[in-house]
Amino acid sequence: MKEFTVTRGRRVKFQNWKLQKKPNKSILRKSTEEEEGNNNNNEFNNLPVDVISSIFIRCPVNTLSMLRCVSKSWNDLIASPLFVHSHLEHSTETSQLLFLQLNYLSRSKRRRLRFVSVDMEGNEGESNELYAVTLSRFPCSGLSGFHVSAGLVFFSMGDHRMYLCNPVKQQFFELPKCSPTVFDGSDKFGFGYLRSTKEYKVVRIFNGDPEINDWKPQLRGKVLTLNGIISSEWKEIAEIPPCGPYGPGLLVNECMYWPTNMNSLCDQILSFDFENGKFLTISCPSSYNKVMELRMVDLKGMLCLPDMDMWSSTLDLWILKDKISCIWVKECSINLVGLGCNSPILRTWNEEIIVGGWSNRFVFYDLKGKCFRERRINIGLCQDAVGFEIYQKTLFSLGNT
């Protein structure tokens, strides 16, 4: 484009201007969207922290992991212990079935642990591998315990080593060593999350060194606390356990419960109260059969003792109403006729209880609707699994350990 400029008292000057291309619409649109995005982000950041937190707390863990990369302020908020525990309490994310697989690597002669999750609703679907870790050392005795609570996985080995894992964050940590036990394999654990103190607890009951002039091993108990930074020391429980447990511990309403290996005519449950640090033995219901050796479960925040006769297809659920007075109430009876259930595998989830897992078929019983539903899982996953538990994702990090 040519243009003439005339100035008073001077010669006419000719200026040659270069042709300019029209701006690209896509570039303009992109820059406009970026500006709007930045403006929206600034407006969002201007909201009170409580409002932002209440929005984030409803997001799933995977989404929050991406939001941490947006800005430093968001990262600090999501990684804060207060938000982590609040998200665990108010998360609307659906729980899953978590399968633990143990594979042997022939070339390296090592063992590999795989954590695989499956949705509990819908039709037969694909499994999702959350995490896999290879263990350089693996005892011949293998795994001796497998516990899941509030998103963390605890398991113990036959050589007394203990591990903690957060599969969704792909973190794996070996816990501090505890005092040796007199008899190998005699130590029993309990693992759970205390909502009142926002802490994870590991309880270990074991046979310690015998006292002077006494050949009998002394039962002892120790506790390890995890509240963001894993303590390096096991704390001794002052009170001596009145009897030894023989199964895994279950945390229900701030207390840990173990079944005890007592005479069948005097069945008891061992409990430990974290608040007062006291042990207590609880007698089972008088009409309890104790034939199937079914696993205790947490039902509606109360200890539930399932009972089923070997020659019957009726599953009775006993609820502990008062542990001091040993008051039990039969919550309900479930008729399992036609389900092909000889030994139920019990887990609880919301208002449902898993009454069976055969091959790749899991059966859920709705306590409110009093009806069954079925969920099929990949048969290869079920066959290779060491065990399964109900799993809820958590932001709790083992990175500070």
CSV table of C-alpha atoms in Angstrom, one decimal:
chain,number,residue,atom,x,y,z
A,1,MET,CA,0.0,0.0,0.0
A,2,LYS,CA,1.4,3.4,-1.0
A,3,GLU,CA,0.8,6.5,0.9
A,4,PHE,CA,1.7,10.2,0.4
A,5,THR,CA,2.4,12.5,3.4
A,6,VAL,CA,2.3,16.3,2.9
A,7,THR,CA,3.9,18.5,5.5
A,8,ARG,CA,3.7,22.3,5.5
A,9,GLY,CA,6.8,24.1,4.0
A,10,ARG,CA,8.5,20.9,3.0
A,11,ARG,CA,8.6,18.7,0.0
A,12,VAL,CA,6.2,15.9,-0.5
A,13,LYS,CA,7.6,12.7,0.9
A,14,PHE,CA,6.9,9.3,-0.6
A,15,GLN,CA,6.7,6.4,1.9
A,16,ASN,CA,6.6,2.8,0.9
A,17,TRP,CA,4.8,0.6,3.4
A,18,LYS,CA,5.0,-3.2,3.2
A,19,LEU,CA,1.9,-5.2,2.8
A,20,GLN,CA,0.6,-6.8,6.0
A,21,LYS,CA,-1.2,-10.1,6.0
A,22,LYS,CA,-4.6,-10.4,7.8
A,23,PRO,CA,-4.2,-12.0,11.3
A,24,ASN,CA,-5.0,-15.8,11.5
A,25,LYS,CA,-8.4,-16.3,13.0
A,26,SER,CA,-7.4,-19.6,14.7
A,27,ILE,CA,-4.5,-17.8,16.4
A,28,LEU,CA,-6.8,-15.0,17.5
A,29,ARG,CA,-9.3,-17.5,18.8
A,30,LYS,CA,-6.6,-19.4,20.7
A,31,SER,CA,-5.1,-16.3,22.3
A,32,THR,CA,-8.7,-15.2,23.3
A,33,GLU,CA,-9.4,-18.6,24.9
A,34,GLU,CA,-6.1,-18.4,26.8
A,35,GLU,CA,-6.9,-15.0,28.1
A,36,GLU,CA,-10.4,-16.1,29.1
A,37,GLY,CA,-8.8,-19.2,30.7
A,38,ASN,CA,-6.4,-17.1,32.7
A,39,ASN,CA,-9.1,-14.7,33.7
A,40,ASN,CA,-11.3,-17.6,34.9
A,41,ASN,CA,-8.4,-19.2,36.7
A,42,ASN,CA,-7.7,-15.8,38.4
A,43,GLU,CA,-11.3,-15.5,39.3
A,44,PHE,CA,-11.3,-19.1,40.7
A,45,ASN,CA,-8.2,-18.4,42.8
A,46,ASN,CA,-9.9,-15.3,44.2
A,47,LEU,CA,-12.5,-17.5,45.8
A,48,PRO,CA,-12.1,-18.3,49.6
A,49,VAL,CA,-9.9,-21.3,50.3
A,50,ASP,CA,-12.8,-23.0,52.0
A,51,VAL,CA,-14.9,-22.8,48.9
A,52,ILE,CA,-12.0,-24.1,46.7
A,53,SER,CA,-11.4,-26.9,49.2
A,54,SER,CA,-15.1,-27.9,49.2
A,55,ILE,CA,-15.1,-28.1,45.4
A,56,PHE,CA,-11.8,-30.2,45.3
A,57,ILE,CA,-13.0,-32.5,48.0
A,58,ARG,CA,-15.6,-34.0,45.7
A,59,CYS,CA,-13.1,-34.8,42.9
A,60,PRO,CA,-11.6,-38.3,42.5
A,61,VAL,CA,-8.0,-38.9,43.4
A,62,ASN,CA,-6.8,-39.1,39.8
A,63,THR,CA,-8.3,-35.7,39.0
A,64,LEU,CA,-6.7,-34.2,42.1
A,65,SER,CA,-3.3,-35.6,41.0
A,66,MET,CA,-3.6,-33.6,37.8
A,67,LEU,CA,-4.9,-30.4,39.5
A,68,ARG,CA,-1.8,-30.4,41.6
A,69,CYS,CA,0.2,-29.5,38.5
A,70,VAL,CA,-1.9,-26.4,37.8
A,71,SER,CA,-0.3,-24.1,40.3
A,72,LYS,CA,1.7,-24.1,43.5
A,73,SER,CA,-1.2,-22.9,45.6
A,74,TRP,CA,-3.4,-25.8,44.4
A,75,ASN,CA,-0.6,-28.3,45.0
A,76,ASP,CA,-0.1,-27.0,48.6
A,77,LEU,CA,-3.8,-27.2,49.3
A,78,ILE,CA,-4.3,-30.7,47.9
A,79,ALA,CA,-1.1,-32.1,49.6
A,80,SER,CA,-1.9,-30.6,53.0
A,81,PRO,CA,-2.7,-33.2,55.7
A,82,LEU,CA,-5.9,-31.5,56.6
A,83,PHE,CA,-7.2,-31.8,53.0
A,84,VAL,CA,-6.0,-35.4,52.6
A,85,HIS,CA,-7.9,-36.6,55.7
A,86,SER,CA,-11.0,-34.5,54.8
A,87,HIS,CA,-11.0,-35.9,51.3
A,88,LEU,CA,-10.9,-39.4,52.8
A,89,GLU,CA,-13.9,-38.6,54.9
A,90,HIS,CA,-16.1,-36.9,52.3
A,91,SER,CA,-15.0,-38.5,49.0
A,92,THR,CA,-17.8,-39.6,46.8
A,93,GLU,CA,-15.5,-41.9,44.7
A,94,THR,CA,-16.9,-45.4,44.5
A,95,SER,CA,-14.9,-48.1,46.3
A,96,GLN,CA,-13.4,-51.0,44.4
A,97,LEU,CA,-12.3,-54.6,44.7
A,98,LEU,CA,-8.6,-54.7,45.1
A,99,PHE,CA,-6.8,-58.0,44.2
A,100,LEU,CA,-3.3,-58.8,45.3
A,101,GLN,CA,-1.4,-61.0,42.8
A,102,LEU,CA,2.0,-62.6,43.5
A,103,ASN,CA,4.0,-63.6,40.4
A,104,TYR,CA,7.3,-65.5,40.2
A,105,LEU,CA,9.9,-64.0,37.8
A,106,SER,CA,11.9,-67.0,36.6
A,107,ARG,CA,14.8,-65.0,35.0
A,108,SER,CA,15.6,-62.8,38.0
A,109,LYS,CA,14.2,-65.4,40.5
A,110,ARG,CA,12.3,-62.6,42.3
A,111,ARG,CA,8.7,-62.1,43.2
A,112,ARG,CA,6.4,-59.4,41.8
A,113,LEU,CA,3.4,-57.9,43.6
A,114,ARG,CA,0.6,-56.6,41.5
A,115,PHE,CA,-2.3,-54.5,42.8
A,116,VAL,CA,-5.3,-54.7,40.5
A,117,SER,CA,-8.6,-53.0,41.0
A,118,VAL,CA,-12.1,-53.8,39.6
A,119,ASP,CA,-15.3,-51.9,39.9
A,120,MET,CA,-18.0,-53.5,42.0
A,121,GLU,CA,-20.9,-52.3,39.9
A,122,GLY,CA,-21.9,-53.0,36.3
A,123,ASN,CA,-21.2,-56.0,34.1
A,124,GLU,CA,-18.0,-57.9,33.6
A,125,GLY,CA,-15.4,-55.3,32.9
A,126,GLU,CA,-11.7,-54.8,32.5
A,127,SER,CA,-9.3,-54.8,35.5
A,128,ASN,CA,-7.0,-51.9,36.2
A,129,GLU,CA,-3.5,-52.4,37.4
A,130,LEU,CA,-2.8,-49.7,39.9
A,131,TYR,CA,0.8,-50.6,40.8
A,132,ALA,CA,3.4,-53.4,40.5
A,133,VAL,CA,6.5,-53.8,42.6
A,134,THR,CA,9.3,-56.3,42.4
A,135,LEU,CA,10.7,-57.7,45.7
A,136,SER,CA,14.4,-58.5,45.8
A,137,ARG,CA,14.0,-60.6,48.9
A,138,PHE,CA,11.1,-63.0,49.4
A,139,PRO,CA,10.9,-65.5,52.2
A,140,CYS,CA,10.0,-69.2,51.6
A,141,SER,CA,7.2,-68.8,54.1
A,142,GLY,CA,5.6,-66.1,51.8
A,143,LEU,CA,2.9,-63.6,52.9
A,144,SER,CA,1.6,-64.0,56.4
A,145,GLY,CA,-0.9,-61.1,56.4
A,146,PHE,CA,-2.8,-58.9,54.0
A,147,HIS,CA,-4.8,-55.9,55.3
A,148,VAL,CA,-6.5,-52.9,53.6
A,149,SER,CA,-7.8,-49.8,55.4
A,150,ALA,CA,-8.7,-46.3,54.1
A,151,GLY,CA,-6.7,-46.7,50.9
A,152,LEU,CA,-3.4,-48.1,52.3
A,153,VAL,CA,-2.3,-51.8,52.0
A,154,PHE,CA,-0.4,-53.4,54.8
A,155,PHE,CA,1.1,-56.9,54.6
A,156,SER,CA,3.6,-58.9,56.5
A,157,MET,CA,6.1,-61.6,55.5
A,158,GLY,CA,7.0,-64.8,57.1
A,159,ASP,CA,10.4,-63.4,58.0
A,160,HIS,CA,8.8,-60.6,60.1
A,161,ARG,CA,9.3,-57.8,57.5
A,162,MET,CA,6.3,-55.5,57.1
A,163,TYR,CA,5.4,-53.3,54.2
A,164,LEU,CA,2.9,-50.5,53.5
A,165,CYS,CA,1.7,-49.5,50.1
A,166,ASN,CA,-0.4,-46.8,48.5
A,167,PRO,CA,-1.2,-48.4,45.1
A,168,VAL,CA,-2.9,-45.3,43.5
A,169,LYS,CA,0.1,-43.1,44.3
A,170,GLN,CA,2.5,-46.0,43.5
A,171,GLN,CA,4.4,-45.8,46.8
A,172,PHE,CA,5.9,-48.7,48.6
A,173,PHE,CA,7.6,-48.6,52.0
A,174,GLU,CA,9.1,-51.1,54.4
A,175,LEU,CA,8.1,-50.4,58.0
A,176,PRO,CA,10.6,-50.3,60.9
A,177,LYS,CA,11.5,-53.6,62.4
A,178,CYS,CA,9.9,-54.7,65.6
A,179,SER,CA,11.2,-56.9,68.5
A,180,PRO,CA,11.7,-60.6,67.4
A,181,THR,CA,9.2,-63.2,68.4
A,182,VAL,CA,10.1,-66.5,70.2
A,183,PHE,CA,8.0,-68.6,67.9
A,184,ASP,CA,8.1,-68.0,64.1
A,185,GLY,CA,4.8,-67.2,62.6
A,186,SER,CA,3.1,-66.6,66.0
A,187,ASP,CA,2.9,-62.8,65.7
A,188,LYS,CA,-0.4,-61.4,64.6
A,189,PHE,CA,-1.2,-58.0,63.3
A,190,GLY,CA,-4.0,-55.5,63.1
A,191,PHE,CA,-4.1,-52.5,60.7
A,192,GLY,CA,-6.6,-49.7,60.5
A,193,TYR,CA,-7.4,-46.0,60.2
A,194,LEU,CA,-8.6,-44.1,63.3
A,195,ARG,CA,-10.9,-41.3,62.1
A,196,SER,CA,-11.0,-39.6,65.5
A,197,THR,CA,-7.2,-39.0,65.5
A,198,LYS,CA,-6.7,-39.1,61.7
A,199,GLU,CA,-4.0,-41.7,62.1
A,200,TYR,CA,-3.2,-45.2,60.7
A,201,LYS,CA,-2.3,-47.8,63.4
A,202,VAL,CA,-0.4,-51.1,63.2
A,203,VAL,CA,-0.9,-53.4,66.2
A,204,ARG,CA,1.3,-56.4,66.7
A,205,ILE,CA,0.7,-59.2,69.3
A,206,PHE,CA,3.6,-61.6,69.6
A,207,ASN,CA,5.4,-63.9,72.0
A,208,GLY,CA,8.3,-62.0,73.6
A,209,ASP,CA,11.3,-63.3,75.6
A,210,PRO,CA,10.2,-65.1,78.8
A,211,GLU,CA,10.6,-63.4,82.1
A,212,ILE,CA,13.4,-64.5,84.6
A,213,ASN,CA,12.7,-67.9,86.2
A,214,ASP,CA,9.8,-68.5,83.9
A,215,TRP,CA,10.1,-70.7,80.8
A,216,LYS,CA,6.8,-69.5,79.3
A,217,PRO,CA,7.1,-66.8,76.6
A,218,GLN,CA,5.5,-63.5,77.5
A,219,LEU,CA,2.7,-62.2,75.3
A,220,ARG,CA,3.4,-58.6,74.3
A,221,GLY,CA,1.8,-55.9,72.2
A,222,LYS,CA,3.3,-53.0,70.3
A,223,VAL,CA,1.8,-50.1,68.2
A,224,LEU,CA,3.2,-48.2,65.3
A,225,THR,CA,1.5,-44.9,64.4
A,226,LEU,CA,1.4,-43.3,60.9
A,227,ASN,CA,0.1,-39.7,60.7
A,228,GLY,CA,1.9,-38.2,57.7
A,229,ILE,CA,5.4,-39.1,59.0
A,230,ILE,CA,5.8,-42.8,59.9
A,231,SER,CA,7.2,-43.1,63.4
A,232,SER,CA,10.5,-45.0,63.6
A,233,GLU,CA,9.6,-46.6,67.0
A,234,TRP,CA,7.1,-49.2,68.0
A,235,LYS,CA,5.5,-48.2,71.3
A,236,GLU,CA,5.0,-50.9,73.9
A,237,ILE,CA,1.5,-51.5,75.1
A,238,ALA,CA,1.6,-51.4,78.9
A,239,GLU,CA,-1.1,-54.0,79.5
A,240,ILE,CA,-0.3,-57.7,78.7
A,241,PRO,CA,-2.8,-59.3,76.3
A,242,PRO,CA,-4.9,-61.9,78.2
A,243,CYS,CA,-4.8,-64.4,75.4
A,244,GLY,CA,-3.2,-64.7,72.0
A,245,PRO,CA,-5.0,-64.1,68.7
A,246,TYR,CA,-4.8,-66.5,65.8
A,247,GLY,CA,-6.3,-64.5,63.0
A,248,PRO,CA,-6.0,-61.0,61.4
A,249,GLY,CA,-7.2,-58.0,63.4
A,250,LEU,CA,-10.2,-55.9,62.4
A,251,LEU,CA,-10.6,-52.3,63.3
A,252,VAL,CA,-14.2,-51.3,64.2
A,253,ASN,CA,-15.2,-48.1,65.8
A,254,GLU,CA,-11.8,-47.2,67.3
A,255,CYS,CA,-11.1,-50.8,68.6
A,256,MET,CA,-9.1,-53.7,67.2
A,257,TYR,CA,-10.6,-57.2,67.3
A,258,TRP,CA,-9.0,-60.6,66.8
A,259,PRO,CA,-10.5,-64.1,67.0
A,260,THR,CA,-8.7,-66.2,69.6
A,261,ASN,CA,-7.7,-69.9,69.4
A,262,MET,CA,-9.6,-71.0,72.4
A,263,ASN,CA,-11.6,-74.2,73.2
A,264,SER,CA,-14.8,-74.5,71.1
A,265,LEU,CA,-16.8,-74.5,74.3
A,266,CYS,CA,-15.4,-71.1,75.4
A,267,ASP,CA,-15.0,-69.0,72.2
A,268,GLN,CA,-13.7,-65.5,72.8
A,269,ILE,CA,-12.7,-62.4,70.9
A,270,LEU,CA,-9.7,-60.3,71.9
A,271,SER,CA,-10.2,-56.5,71.7
A,272,PHE,CA,-7.9,-53.6,72.1
A,273,ASP,CA,-9.2,-50.1,72.8
A,274,PHE,CA,-6.8,-47.4,71.4
A,275,GLU,CA,-8.3,-44.7,73.6
A,276,ASN,CA,-7.5,-46.3,77.0
A,277,GLY,CA,-4.9,-48.8,75.9
A,278,LYS,CA,-6.7,-51.7,77.5
A,279,PHE,CA,-7.3,-55.3,76.3
A,280,LEU,CA,-10.6,-57.1,76.8
A,281,THR,CA,-11.9,-60.5,76.1
A,282,ILE,CA,-15.5,-60.8,74.7
A,283,SER,CA,-17.5,-64.0,74.7
A,284,CYS,CA,-19.3,-65.1,71.5
A,285,PRO,CA,-23.1,-65.5,71.5
A,286,SER,CA,-24.2,-68.6,73.4
A,287,SER,CA,-25.8,-70.1,70.2
A,288,TYR,CA,-22.8,-69.4,68.1
A,289,ASN,CA,-21.8,-72.6,66.2
A,290,LYS,CA,-18.2,-71.8,65.3
A,291,VAL,CA,-18.0,-74.5,62.6
A,292,MET,CA,-17.2,-72.6,59.4
A,293,GLU,CA,-14.5,-70.3,61.0
A,294,LEU,CA,-16.0,-67.3,59.1
A,295,ARG,CA,-14.3,-63.9,59.1
A,296,MET,CA,-15.5,-61.0,61.3
A,297,VAL,CA,-16.6,-57.9,59.4
A,298,ASP,CA,-17.5,-54.3,60.1
A,299,LEU,CA,-21.2,-53.8,59.6
A,300,LYS,CA,-22.6,-50.3,60.0
A,301,GLY,CA,-19.8,-49.3,62.3
A,302,MET,CA,-20.3,-52.3,64.6
A,303,LEU,CA,-18.5,-55.7,65.0
A,304,CYS,CA,-20.4,-58.4,63.0
A,305,LEU,CA,-19.8,-62.1,63.7
A,306,PRO,CA,-21.1,-64.3,60.9
A,307,ASP,CA,-22.3,-67.8,61.8
A,308,MET,CA,-23.2,-70.7,59.5
A,309,ASP,CA,-23.7,-74.3,60.2
A,310,MET,CA,-21.9,-76.7,58.0
A,311,TRP,CA,-25.2,-78.6,57.2
A,312,SER,CA,-27.3,-75.5,56.7
A,313,SER,CA,-27.6,-72.8,54.0
A,314,THR,CA,-28.6,-70.0,56.4
A,315,LEU,CA,-26.0,-67.3,57.3
A,316,ASP,CA,-26.6,-65.6,60.6
A,317,LEU,CA,-25.1,-62.1,61.3
A,318,TRP,CA,-24.5,-61.3,64.9
A,319,ILE,CA,-23.9,-57.7,65.9
A,320,LEU,CA,-22.0,-56.7,69.1
A,321,LYS,CA,-24.1,-54.1,70.9
A,322,ASP,CA,-22.2,-53.9,74.1
A,323,LYS,CA,-18.7,-55.3,74.4
A,324,ILE,CA,-18.5,-54.8,78.2
A,325,SER,CA,-21.6,-56.8,78.9
A,326,CYS,CA,-21.0,-59.1,75.9
A,327,ILE,CA,-24.5,-58.3,74.4
A,328,TRP,CA,-25.0,-59.7,70.9
A,329,VAL,CA,-28.1,-59.2,68.7
A,330,LYS,CA,-28.9,-61.3,65.6
A,331,GLU,CA,-29.1,-58.6,62.9
A,332,CYS,CA,-30.4,-60.8,60.2
A,333,SER,CA,-30.4,-64.3,58.6
A,334,ILE,CA,-29.6,-64.8,54.9
A,335,ASN,CA,-30.8,-67.8,53.0
A,336,LEU,CA,-28.1,-68.9,50.6
A,337,VAL,CA,-30.0,-71.8,49.0
A,338,GLY,CA,-29.3,-72.0,45.3
A,339,LEU,CA,-26.2,-69.9,45.4
A,340,GLY,CA,-23.8,-72.9,45.6
A,341,CYS,CA,-22.2,-71.4,48.7
A,342,ASN,CA,-20.4,-73.8,51.1
A,343,SER,CA,-18.1,-71.4,52.7
A,344,PRO,CA,-19.0,-67.7,52.3
A,345,ILE,CA,-16.3,-65.1,51.7
A,346,LEU,CA,-17.6,-62.1,53.6
A,347,ARG,CA,-16.8,-58.4,53.0
A,348,THR,CA,-19.0,-55.4,53.6
A,349,TRP,CA,-19.6,-52.3,51.5
A,350,ASN,CA,-22.1,-49.6,52.2
A,351,GLU,CA,-25.4,-51.4,52.7
A,352,GLU,CA,-24.2,-54.6,50.9
A,353,ILE,CA,-22.3,-57.6,52.1
A,354,ILE,CA,-20.4,-59.9,49.8
A,355,VAL,CA,-21.7,-63.4,50.7
A,356,GLY,CA,-19.7,-65.3,48.2
A,357,GLY,CA,-16.9,-65.4,45.6
A,358,TRP,CA,-16.7,-68.5,43.5
A,359,SER,CA,-14.4,-68.8,40.5
A,360,ASN,CA,-15.0,-65.4,38.8
A,361,ARG,CA,-18.5,-64.9,40.3
A,362,PHE,CA,-19.1,-62.5,43.3
A,363,VAL,CA,-22.6,-62.3,44.9
A,364,PHE,CA,-23.7,-59.2,46.8
A,365,TYR,CA,-26.6,-59.1,49.3
A,366,ASP,CA,-28.5,-55.9,49.8
A,367,LEU,CA,-29.3,-55.6,53.5
A,368,LYS,CA,-32.0,-53.0,52.9
A,369,GLY,CA,-33.7,-54.5,49.8
A,370,LYS,CA,-33.0,-58.0,51.0
A,371,CYS,CA,-32.0,-59.1,47.5
A,372,PHE,CA,-29.0,-60.5,45.7
A,373,ARG,CA,-27.0,-59.2,42.7
A,374,GLU,CA,-24.1,-60.8,40.8
A,375,ARG,CA,-20.8,-59.4,39.6
A,376,ARG,CA,-18.5,-61.3,37.3
A,377,ILE,CA,-14.7,-60.7,37.3
A,378,ASN,CA,-12.0,-61.8,34.9
A,379,ILE,CA,-11.4,-65.5,35.8
A,380,GLY,CA,-7.7,-65.2,35.2
A,381,LEU,CA,-7.5,-62.4,37.8
A,382,CYS,CA,-9.3,-64.4,40.4
A,383,GLN,CA,-7.2,-67.5,39.9
A,384,ASP,CA,-3.9,-65.7,40.2
A,385,ALA,CA,-4.9,-63.6,43.2
A,386,VAL,CA,-3.6,-64.2,46.7
A,387,GLY,CA,-6.7,-62.4,48.1
A,388,PHE,CA,-9.0,-59.4,47.7
A,389,GLU,CA,-10.3,-56.6,49.8
A,390,ILE,CA,-12.6,-53.6,49.5
A,391,TYR,CA,-10.5,-50.6,48.5
A,392,GLN,CA,-10.9,-46.9,48.7
A,393,LYS,CA,-8.4,-44.5,47.1
A,394,THR,CA,-6.5,-42.0,49.2
A,395,LEU,CA,-4.2,-39.1,48.8
A,396,PHE,CA,-2.2,-40.1,51.8
A,397,SER,CA,1.5,-40.0,50.9
A,398,LEU,CA,4.3,-42.2,52.0
A,399,GLY,CA,6.9,-39.8,50.5
A,400,ASN,CA,7.8,-38.2,53.8
A,401,THR,CA,9.1,-41.5,55.1
